XYZ file of C-alpha atoms in Angstrom:
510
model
C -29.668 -6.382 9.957
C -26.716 -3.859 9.775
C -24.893 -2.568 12.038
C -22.484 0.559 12.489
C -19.561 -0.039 14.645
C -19.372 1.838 17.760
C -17.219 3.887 18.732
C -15.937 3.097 22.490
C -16.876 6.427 24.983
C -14.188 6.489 27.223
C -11.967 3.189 27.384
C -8.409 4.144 27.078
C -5.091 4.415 29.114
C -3.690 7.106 30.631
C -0.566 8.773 31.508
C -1.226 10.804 34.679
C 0.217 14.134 35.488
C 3.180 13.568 35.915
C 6.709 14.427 34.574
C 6.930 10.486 34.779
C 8.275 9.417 31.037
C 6.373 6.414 30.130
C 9.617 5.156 28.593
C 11.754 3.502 31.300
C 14.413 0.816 31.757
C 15.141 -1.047 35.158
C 12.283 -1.946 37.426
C 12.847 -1.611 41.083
C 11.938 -5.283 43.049
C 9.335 -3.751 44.366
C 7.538 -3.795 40.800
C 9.166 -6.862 39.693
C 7.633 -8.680 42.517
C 3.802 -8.399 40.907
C 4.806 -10.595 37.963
C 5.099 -13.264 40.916
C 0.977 -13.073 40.822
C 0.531 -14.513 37.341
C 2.302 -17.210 34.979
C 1.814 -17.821 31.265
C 0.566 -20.982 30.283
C -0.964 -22.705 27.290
C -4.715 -21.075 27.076
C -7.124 -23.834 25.387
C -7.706 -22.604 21.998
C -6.277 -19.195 22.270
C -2.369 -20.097 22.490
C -0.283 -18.361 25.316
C -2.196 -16.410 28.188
C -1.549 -15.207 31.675
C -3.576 -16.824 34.732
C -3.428 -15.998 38.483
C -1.171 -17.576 40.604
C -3.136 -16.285 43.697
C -6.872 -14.790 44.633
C -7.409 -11.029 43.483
C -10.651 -8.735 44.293
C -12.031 -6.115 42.108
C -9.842 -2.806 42.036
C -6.582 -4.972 42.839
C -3.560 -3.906 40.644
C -2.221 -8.026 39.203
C 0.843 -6.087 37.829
C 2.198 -2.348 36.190
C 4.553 -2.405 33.172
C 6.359 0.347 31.431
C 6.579 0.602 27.844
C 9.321 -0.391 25.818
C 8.846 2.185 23.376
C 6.159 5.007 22.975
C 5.400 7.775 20.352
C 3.272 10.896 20.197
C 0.516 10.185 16.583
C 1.393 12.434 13.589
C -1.556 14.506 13.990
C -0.246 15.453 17.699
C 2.788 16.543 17.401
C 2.920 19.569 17.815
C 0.722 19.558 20.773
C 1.536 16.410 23.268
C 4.746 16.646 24.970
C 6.815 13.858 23.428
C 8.363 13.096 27.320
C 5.342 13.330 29.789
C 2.490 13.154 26.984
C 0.616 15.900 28.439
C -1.323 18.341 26.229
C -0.105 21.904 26.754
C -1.207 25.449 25.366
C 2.798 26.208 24.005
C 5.171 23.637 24.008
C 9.262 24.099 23.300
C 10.157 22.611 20.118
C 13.760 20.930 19.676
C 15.876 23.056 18.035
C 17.690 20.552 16.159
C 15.201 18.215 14.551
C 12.470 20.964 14.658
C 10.050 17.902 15.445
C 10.199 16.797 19.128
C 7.732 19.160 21.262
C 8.533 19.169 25.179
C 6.762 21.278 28.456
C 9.611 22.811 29.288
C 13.512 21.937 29.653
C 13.329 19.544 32.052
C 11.217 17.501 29.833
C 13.202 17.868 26.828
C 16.644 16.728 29.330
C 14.560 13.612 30.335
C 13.451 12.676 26.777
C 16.873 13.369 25.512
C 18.598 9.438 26.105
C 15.697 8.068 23.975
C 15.709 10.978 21.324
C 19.499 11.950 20.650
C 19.340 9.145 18.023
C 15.768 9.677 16.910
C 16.893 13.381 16.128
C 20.086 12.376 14.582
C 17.995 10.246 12.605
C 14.949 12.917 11.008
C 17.913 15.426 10.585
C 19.527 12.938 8.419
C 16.607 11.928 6.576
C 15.378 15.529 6.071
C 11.877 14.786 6.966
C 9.908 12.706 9.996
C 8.656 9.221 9.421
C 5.170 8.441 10.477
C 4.037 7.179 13.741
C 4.984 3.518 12.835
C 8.049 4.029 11.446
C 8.777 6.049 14.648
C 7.373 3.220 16.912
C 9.480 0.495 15.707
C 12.691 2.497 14.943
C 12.434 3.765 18.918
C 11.617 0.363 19.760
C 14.907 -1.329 18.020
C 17.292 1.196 19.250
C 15.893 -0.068 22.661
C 16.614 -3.438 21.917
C 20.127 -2.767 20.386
C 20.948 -1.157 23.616
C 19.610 -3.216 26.215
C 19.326 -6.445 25.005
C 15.594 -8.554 24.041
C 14.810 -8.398 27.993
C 14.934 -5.104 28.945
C 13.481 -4.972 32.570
C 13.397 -7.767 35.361
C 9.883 -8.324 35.219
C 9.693 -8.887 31.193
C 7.856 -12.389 30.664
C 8.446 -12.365 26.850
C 10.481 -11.357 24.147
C 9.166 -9.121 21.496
C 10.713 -12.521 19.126
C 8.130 -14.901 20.685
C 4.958 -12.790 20.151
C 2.711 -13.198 17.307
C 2.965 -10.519 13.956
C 0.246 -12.274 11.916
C 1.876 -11.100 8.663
C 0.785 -13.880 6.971
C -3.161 -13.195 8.014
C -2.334 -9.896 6.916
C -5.093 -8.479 3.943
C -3.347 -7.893 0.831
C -4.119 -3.947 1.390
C -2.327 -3.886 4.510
C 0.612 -6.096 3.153
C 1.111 -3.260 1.162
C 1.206 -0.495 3.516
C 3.634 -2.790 5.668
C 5.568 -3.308 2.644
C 5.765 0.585 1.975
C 6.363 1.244 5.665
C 9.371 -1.298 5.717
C 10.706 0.389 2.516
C 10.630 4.031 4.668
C 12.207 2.369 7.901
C 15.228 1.322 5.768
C 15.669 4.728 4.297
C 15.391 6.235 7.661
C 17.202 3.848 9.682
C 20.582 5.400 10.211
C 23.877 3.701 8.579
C 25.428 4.178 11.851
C 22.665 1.764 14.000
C 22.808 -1.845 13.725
C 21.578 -2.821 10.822
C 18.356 -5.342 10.678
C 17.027 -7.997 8.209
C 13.904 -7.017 6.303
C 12.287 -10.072 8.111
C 12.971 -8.870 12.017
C 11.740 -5.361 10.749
C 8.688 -6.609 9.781
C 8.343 -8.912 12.623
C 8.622 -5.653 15.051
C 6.066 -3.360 12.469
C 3.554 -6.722 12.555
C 4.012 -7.076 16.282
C 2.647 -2.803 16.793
C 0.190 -3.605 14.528
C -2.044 -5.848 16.352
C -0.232 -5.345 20.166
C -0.227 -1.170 20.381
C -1.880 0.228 22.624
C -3.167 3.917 22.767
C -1.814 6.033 25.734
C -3.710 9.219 26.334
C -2.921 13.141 27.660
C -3.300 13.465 31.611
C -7.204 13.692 31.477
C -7.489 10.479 30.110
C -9.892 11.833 27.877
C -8.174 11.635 24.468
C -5.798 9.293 22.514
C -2.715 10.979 21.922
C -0.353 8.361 21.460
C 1.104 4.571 20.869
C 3.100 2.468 22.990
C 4.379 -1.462 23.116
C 3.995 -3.033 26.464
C 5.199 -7.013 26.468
C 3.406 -7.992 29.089
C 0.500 -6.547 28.194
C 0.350 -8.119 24.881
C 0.254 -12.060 26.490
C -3.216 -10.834 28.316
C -5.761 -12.343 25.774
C -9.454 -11.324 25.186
C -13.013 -11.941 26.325
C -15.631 -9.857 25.308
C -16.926 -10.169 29.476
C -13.555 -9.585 30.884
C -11.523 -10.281 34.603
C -9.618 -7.190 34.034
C -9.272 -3.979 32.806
C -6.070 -1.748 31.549
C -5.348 1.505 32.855
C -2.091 3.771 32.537
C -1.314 5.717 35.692
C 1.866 7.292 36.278
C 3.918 5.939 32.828
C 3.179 2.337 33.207
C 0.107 0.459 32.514
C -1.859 -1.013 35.376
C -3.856 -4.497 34.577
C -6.487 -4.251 37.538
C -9.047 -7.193 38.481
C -12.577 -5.841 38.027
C -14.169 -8.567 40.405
C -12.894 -11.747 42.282
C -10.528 -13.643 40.601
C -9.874 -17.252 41.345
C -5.791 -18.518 41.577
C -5.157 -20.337 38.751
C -8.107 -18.522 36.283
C -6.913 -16.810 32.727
C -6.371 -13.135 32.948
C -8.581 -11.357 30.227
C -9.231 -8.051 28.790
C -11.350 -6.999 26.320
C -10.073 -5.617 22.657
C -13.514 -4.386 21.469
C -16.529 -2.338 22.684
C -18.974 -4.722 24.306
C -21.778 -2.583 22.996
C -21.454 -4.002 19.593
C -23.441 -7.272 18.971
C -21.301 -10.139 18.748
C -21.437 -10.604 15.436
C -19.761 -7.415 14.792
C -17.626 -8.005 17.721
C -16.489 -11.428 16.064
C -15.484 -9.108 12.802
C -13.631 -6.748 14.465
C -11.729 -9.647 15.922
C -11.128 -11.365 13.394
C -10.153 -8.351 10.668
C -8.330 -6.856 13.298
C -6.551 -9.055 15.495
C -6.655 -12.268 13.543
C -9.049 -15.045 15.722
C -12.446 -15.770 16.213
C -13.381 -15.069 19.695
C -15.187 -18.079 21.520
C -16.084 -16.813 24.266
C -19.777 -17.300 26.351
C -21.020 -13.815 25.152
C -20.389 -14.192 21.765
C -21.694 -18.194 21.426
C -24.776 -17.690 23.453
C -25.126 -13.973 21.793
C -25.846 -12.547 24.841
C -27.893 -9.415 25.198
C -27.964 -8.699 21.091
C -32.106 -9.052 21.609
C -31.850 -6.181 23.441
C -29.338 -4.311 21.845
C -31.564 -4.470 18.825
C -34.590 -5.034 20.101
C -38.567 -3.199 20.792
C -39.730 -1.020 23.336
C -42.002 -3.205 26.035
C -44.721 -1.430 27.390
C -47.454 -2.898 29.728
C -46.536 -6.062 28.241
C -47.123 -5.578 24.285
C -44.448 -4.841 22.478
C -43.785 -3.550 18.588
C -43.766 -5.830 16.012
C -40.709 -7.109 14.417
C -41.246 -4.759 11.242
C -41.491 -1.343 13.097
C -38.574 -2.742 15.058
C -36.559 -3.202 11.945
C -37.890 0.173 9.890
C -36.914 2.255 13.469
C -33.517 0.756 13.186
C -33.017 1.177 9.648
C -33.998 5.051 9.993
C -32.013 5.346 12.946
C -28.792 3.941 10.931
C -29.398 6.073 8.465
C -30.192 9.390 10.636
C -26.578 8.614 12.490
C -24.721 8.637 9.229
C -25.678 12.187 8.821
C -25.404 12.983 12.659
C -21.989 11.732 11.559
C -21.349 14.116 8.158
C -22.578 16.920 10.453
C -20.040 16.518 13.628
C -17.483 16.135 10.929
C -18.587 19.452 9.591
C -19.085 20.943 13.126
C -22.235 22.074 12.596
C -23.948 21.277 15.833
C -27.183 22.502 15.493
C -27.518 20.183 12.733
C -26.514 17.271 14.474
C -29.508 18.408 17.528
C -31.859 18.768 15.018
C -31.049 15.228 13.392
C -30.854 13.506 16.842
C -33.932 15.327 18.083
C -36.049 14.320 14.800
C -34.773 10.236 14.826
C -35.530 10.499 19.148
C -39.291 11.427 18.136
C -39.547 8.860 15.505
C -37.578 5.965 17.203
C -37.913 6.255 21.045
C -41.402 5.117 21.121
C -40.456 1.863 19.495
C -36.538 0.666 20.180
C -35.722 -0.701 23.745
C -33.798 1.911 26.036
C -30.725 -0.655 25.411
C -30.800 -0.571 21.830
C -27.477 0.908 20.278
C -28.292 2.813 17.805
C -31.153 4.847 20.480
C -27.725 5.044 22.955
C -26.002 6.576 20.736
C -28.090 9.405 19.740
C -28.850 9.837 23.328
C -25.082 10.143 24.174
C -24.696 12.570 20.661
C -27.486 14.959 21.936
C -26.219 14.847 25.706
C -22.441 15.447 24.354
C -23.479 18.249 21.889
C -26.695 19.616 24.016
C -23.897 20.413 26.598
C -21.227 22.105 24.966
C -24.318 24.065 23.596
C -24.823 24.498 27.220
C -28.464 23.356 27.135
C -27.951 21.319 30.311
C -31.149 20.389 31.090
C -31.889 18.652 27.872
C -28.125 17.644 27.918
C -28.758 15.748 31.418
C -32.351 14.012 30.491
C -29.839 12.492 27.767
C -27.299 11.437 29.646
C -29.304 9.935 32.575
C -30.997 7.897 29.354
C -27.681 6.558 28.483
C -26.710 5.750 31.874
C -29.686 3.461 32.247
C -29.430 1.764 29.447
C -25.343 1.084 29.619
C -26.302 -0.161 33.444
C -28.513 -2.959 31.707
C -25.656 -3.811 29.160
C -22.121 -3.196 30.460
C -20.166 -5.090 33.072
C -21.263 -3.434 36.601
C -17.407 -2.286 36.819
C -16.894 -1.075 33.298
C -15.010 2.365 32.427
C -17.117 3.044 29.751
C -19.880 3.351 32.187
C -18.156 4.944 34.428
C -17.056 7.708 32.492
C -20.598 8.076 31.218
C -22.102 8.905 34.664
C -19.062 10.939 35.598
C -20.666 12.961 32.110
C -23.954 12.692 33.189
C -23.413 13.408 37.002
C -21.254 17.049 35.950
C -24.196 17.528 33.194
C -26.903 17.201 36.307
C -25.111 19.384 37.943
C -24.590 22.190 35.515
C -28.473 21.931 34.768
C -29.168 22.272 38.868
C -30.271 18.457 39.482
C -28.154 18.227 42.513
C -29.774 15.058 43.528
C -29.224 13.074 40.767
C -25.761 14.994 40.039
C -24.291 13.743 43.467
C -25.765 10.073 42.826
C -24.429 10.007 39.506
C -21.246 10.937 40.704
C -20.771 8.863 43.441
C -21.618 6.011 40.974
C -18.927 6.775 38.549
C -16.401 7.319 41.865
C -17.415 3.138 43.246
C -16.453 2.354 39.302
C -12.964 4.260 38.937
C -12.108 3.656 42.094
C -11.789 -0.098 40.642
C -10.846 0.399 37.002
C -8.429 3.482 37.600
C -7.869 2.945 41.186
C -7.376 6.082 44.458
C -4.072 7.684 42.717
C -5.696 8.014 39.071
C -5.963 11.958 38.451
C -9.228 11.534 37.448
C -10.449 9.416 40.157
C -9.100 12.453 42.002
C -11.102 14.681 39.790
C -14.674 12.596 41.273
C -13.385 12.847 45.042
C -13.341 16.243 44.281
C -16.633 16.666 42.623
C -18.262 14.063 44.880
C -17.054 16.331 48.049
C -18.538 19.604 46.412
C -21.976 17.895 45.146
C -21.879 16.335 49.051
C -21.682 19.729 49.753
C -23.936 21.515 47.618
C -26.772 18.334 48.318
C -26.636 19.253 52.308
C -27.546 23.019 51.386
C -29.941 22.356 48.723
C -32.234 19.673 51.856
C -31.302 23.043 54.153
C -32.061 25.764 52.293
C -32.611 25.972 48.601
C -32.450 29.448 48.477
C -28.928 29.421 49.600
C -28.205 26.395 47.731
C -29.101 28.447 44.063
C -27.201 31.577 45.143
C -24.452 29.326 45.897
C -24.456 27.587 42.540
C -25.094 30.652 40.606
C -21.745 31.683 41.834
C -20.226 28.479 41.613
C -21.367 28.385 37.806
C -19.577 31.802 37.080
C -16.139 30.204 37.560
C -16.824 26.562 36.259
C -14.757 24.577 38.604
C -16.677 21.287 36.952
C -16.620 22.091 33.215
C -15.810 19.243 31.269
C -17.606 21.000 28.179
C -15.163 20.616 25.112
C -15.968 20.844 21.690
C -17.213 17.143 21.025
C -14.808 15.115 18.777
C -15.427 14.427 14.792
C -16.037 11.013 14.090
C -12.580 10.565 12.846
C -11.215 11.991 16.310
C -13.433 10.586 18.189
C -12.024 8.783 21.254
C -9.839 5.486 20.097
C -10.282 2.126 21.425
C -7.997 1.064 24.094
C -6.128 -1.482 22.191
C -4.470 0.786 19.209
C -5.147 -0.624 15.369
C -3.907 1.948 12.719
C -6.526 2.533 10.274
């Protein structure tokens, strides 16, 4: 049966706001002491990994790392601050490379150490390199400067991870080929100067071990950064851990008990895929074959792909398999139309394959989730909340039956769903929904995360607004109506094309 990928809905890192660059050198002890926590060792069947050298509990930060190197993506430029990595209205360019884009001053003095040679560099070459290029030129000036260990807490030189150039598709041999050709006309005379085989080492390395940093919502990949530490974590599609970026460093935070001595594990790839897709991606992408439990015993694909039960019957096998097939094919239009931005297309699409399909797929199946989270996303910025928030609380459910109990993904989705609930006047189910998503951040973004800070927030005003509504619902709607005039919950943006849609934590370029 095919399958489309699926995009992840909110599983990325973030950098917080804060002036914090996510580029630093020297750790102080304090953060050098949390590498004491874990130790790599030989991981059966996987190579190198990290395991616990003591007991954690979900929500427990194992250890932070700065990047060695970040970069704003091409498309961004001009609006991410290349220092803080913030997204702001007008930005101050540099005024000698005419690339760099900063807040203010004291960004661009901050940023300055790392980019005096970067700018000396586009000058020179009379035009800017992409991301990559970028990436691993930033990354070897580093390296030239400070040595192959660059903080205290460093467990690994970038020389002892893995590049997989020789798994490398013949396609993307060539674009590493072309991209090493570039570096070497961009690399200036006056740097050290680098064999072909080191360059491509370091461009092999960002290939499979960047990872996508995001503006201060957390909301949307803006960016690509190397993190050594990071990269020795290995994968399981049911992960110990989760990855966060909070204040310019990454945060690798337990998401339930873990035992001392266990492997440390993230996951690469969506869980909502089946694993045979899962086991693809994987493989095309990041050059094993995952073994974990999920993916042997194929856990929960039945229901990701299976009928609706009802009373005890269920649909046959051939309406389950001609709903799917009209459901894959109704979301590659959904698609064509969110890249043209014509929403009311996409409702009417997503409204047509809900009639047809809803009746017959399981409330887990992923094709059904993701015209349910299509129609809540556009239904929203539409502002038809109450159609927008029957959507999302379908989502919700049928993520709660699928995802990890202390998943992002699900937590962002009932963060959505609760501030949908409330902008359609479902105060009960707003304040539930967001006090779900709060228990969930609180463990994969932790108390300091600004959006964690964004639920106590909206957790205290729906606590609020919940006690008036049981008082007085009179009061409560003249409230809200006021309330509603100056938005202090919107979260409705213009929902992302396919092509922008949100990026998967771990950063592959396409």
């Amino acid at each position: 049966m095919r399958q489309l990928p699926l995009k992840k809905q909110i599983k990325l890192i973030h950098l917080s706001d804060s002036s914090d660059h996510i580029y630093s050198s020297k750790f102080s002890g304090n953060a050098a002491a949390t590498m004491e926590s874990v130790a790599i060792f030989d991981s059966p069947g996987k190579g190198r990994g990290l395991k616990a050298t003591k007991e954690f509990w979900a929500g427990d930060v194992i250890f932070s790392e700065a990047s060695i190197a970040a970069v704003v993506f091409d498309s961004l430029a001009e609006r991410i601050c290349h220092n803080c990595f913030r997204r702001q209205d007008k930005l101050q360019r540099c005024g000698q490379c005419k690339f760099a884009h900063y807040c203010d001053r004291t960004c661009q003095r901050a940023a300055w150490p790392e980019h005096k040679v970067e700018c000396g560099a586009i000058k020179a070459y009379g035009k800017v390199p992409n991301e990559n290029i970028r990436l691993v030129a930033r990354i070897m000036w580093r390296l030239d400067k400070e040595g192959s260990v660059v903080s205290d807490m460093q467990l690994t030189t970038l020389d002892e991870l893995e590049d997989h150039i020789n798994d490398m598709q013949e396609e993307d041999m060539k674009e590493l080929k072309v991209d090493v050709h570039n570096f070497l006309d961009y690399w200036p005379r006056t740097s050290k100067q680098h064999t072909i085989d080191s360059i491509s080492h370091i461009f092999g390395v960002i290939n499979c071990n960047g990872f996508s940093v995001s503006d201060q919502r957390g909301l949307q990949a803006v960016g690509v950064g190397l993190f050594p530490n990071l990269c020795l974590v290995n994968h399981d599609c049911w992960p110990n851990c989760t990855v966060i970026l909070n204040h310019g460093k990454i945060e690798l935070r337990a998401l339930g008990k873990i035992s001392d001595g266990e492997e440390l594990t993230v996951s690469y790839v969506d869980y909502l895929n089946l694993s045979e897709e899962r086991q693809r991606l994987l493989k095309t992408q990041y050059f094993f074959d995952c073994t974990c439990d999920h993916c042997k015993n194929k856990t929960h694909d039945d229901v990701k792909m299976g009928g609706k039960e009802e009373d005890g019957a269920k649909p046959s096998e051939e309406q389950v398999k001609e709903a799917t097939d009209y459901c894959f094919q109704m979301m590659e239009k959904m698609d064509k139309a969110r890249l043209d931005g014509d929403y009311h297309e996409v409702v009417k699409i997503c409204r047509q394959c809900i009639e047809k399909t809803e009746p017959i797929l399981a409330d887990t199946h992923i094709y059904l989730l993701r015209m349910w989270s299509t129609m809540s996303e556009v239904q929203a910025y539409l502002q038809n909340f109450e159609e927008a928030a029957e959507y999302a609380r379908k989502m919700v459910e049928g993520y709660m039956k699928l995802y990890n109990p202390n998943n992002a993904a699900l937590g962002m989705a009932a963060m959505r769903a609760g501030v949908t609930h409330w902008q359609a006047g479902l105060i009960e189910v707003a304040h539930g929904m967001i006090c779900k998503a709060y228990a969930i951040l609180m463990v994969t973004h932790g108390p300091t995360h600004p959006i964690t800070k964004d639920l106590e927030a909206m957790r205290m005003q729906t606590e609020m607004e919940l006690r008036m509504f049981k008082q007085n619902e009179y009061v409560y709607h003249s409230m809200r109506e006021a309330a509603l005039k100056n938005k202090p919950m919107t979260m409705m943006h213009e929902p992302k094309s396919v092509e922008e849609g949100i990026k998967n934590l771990f950063h592959r370029r396409k």
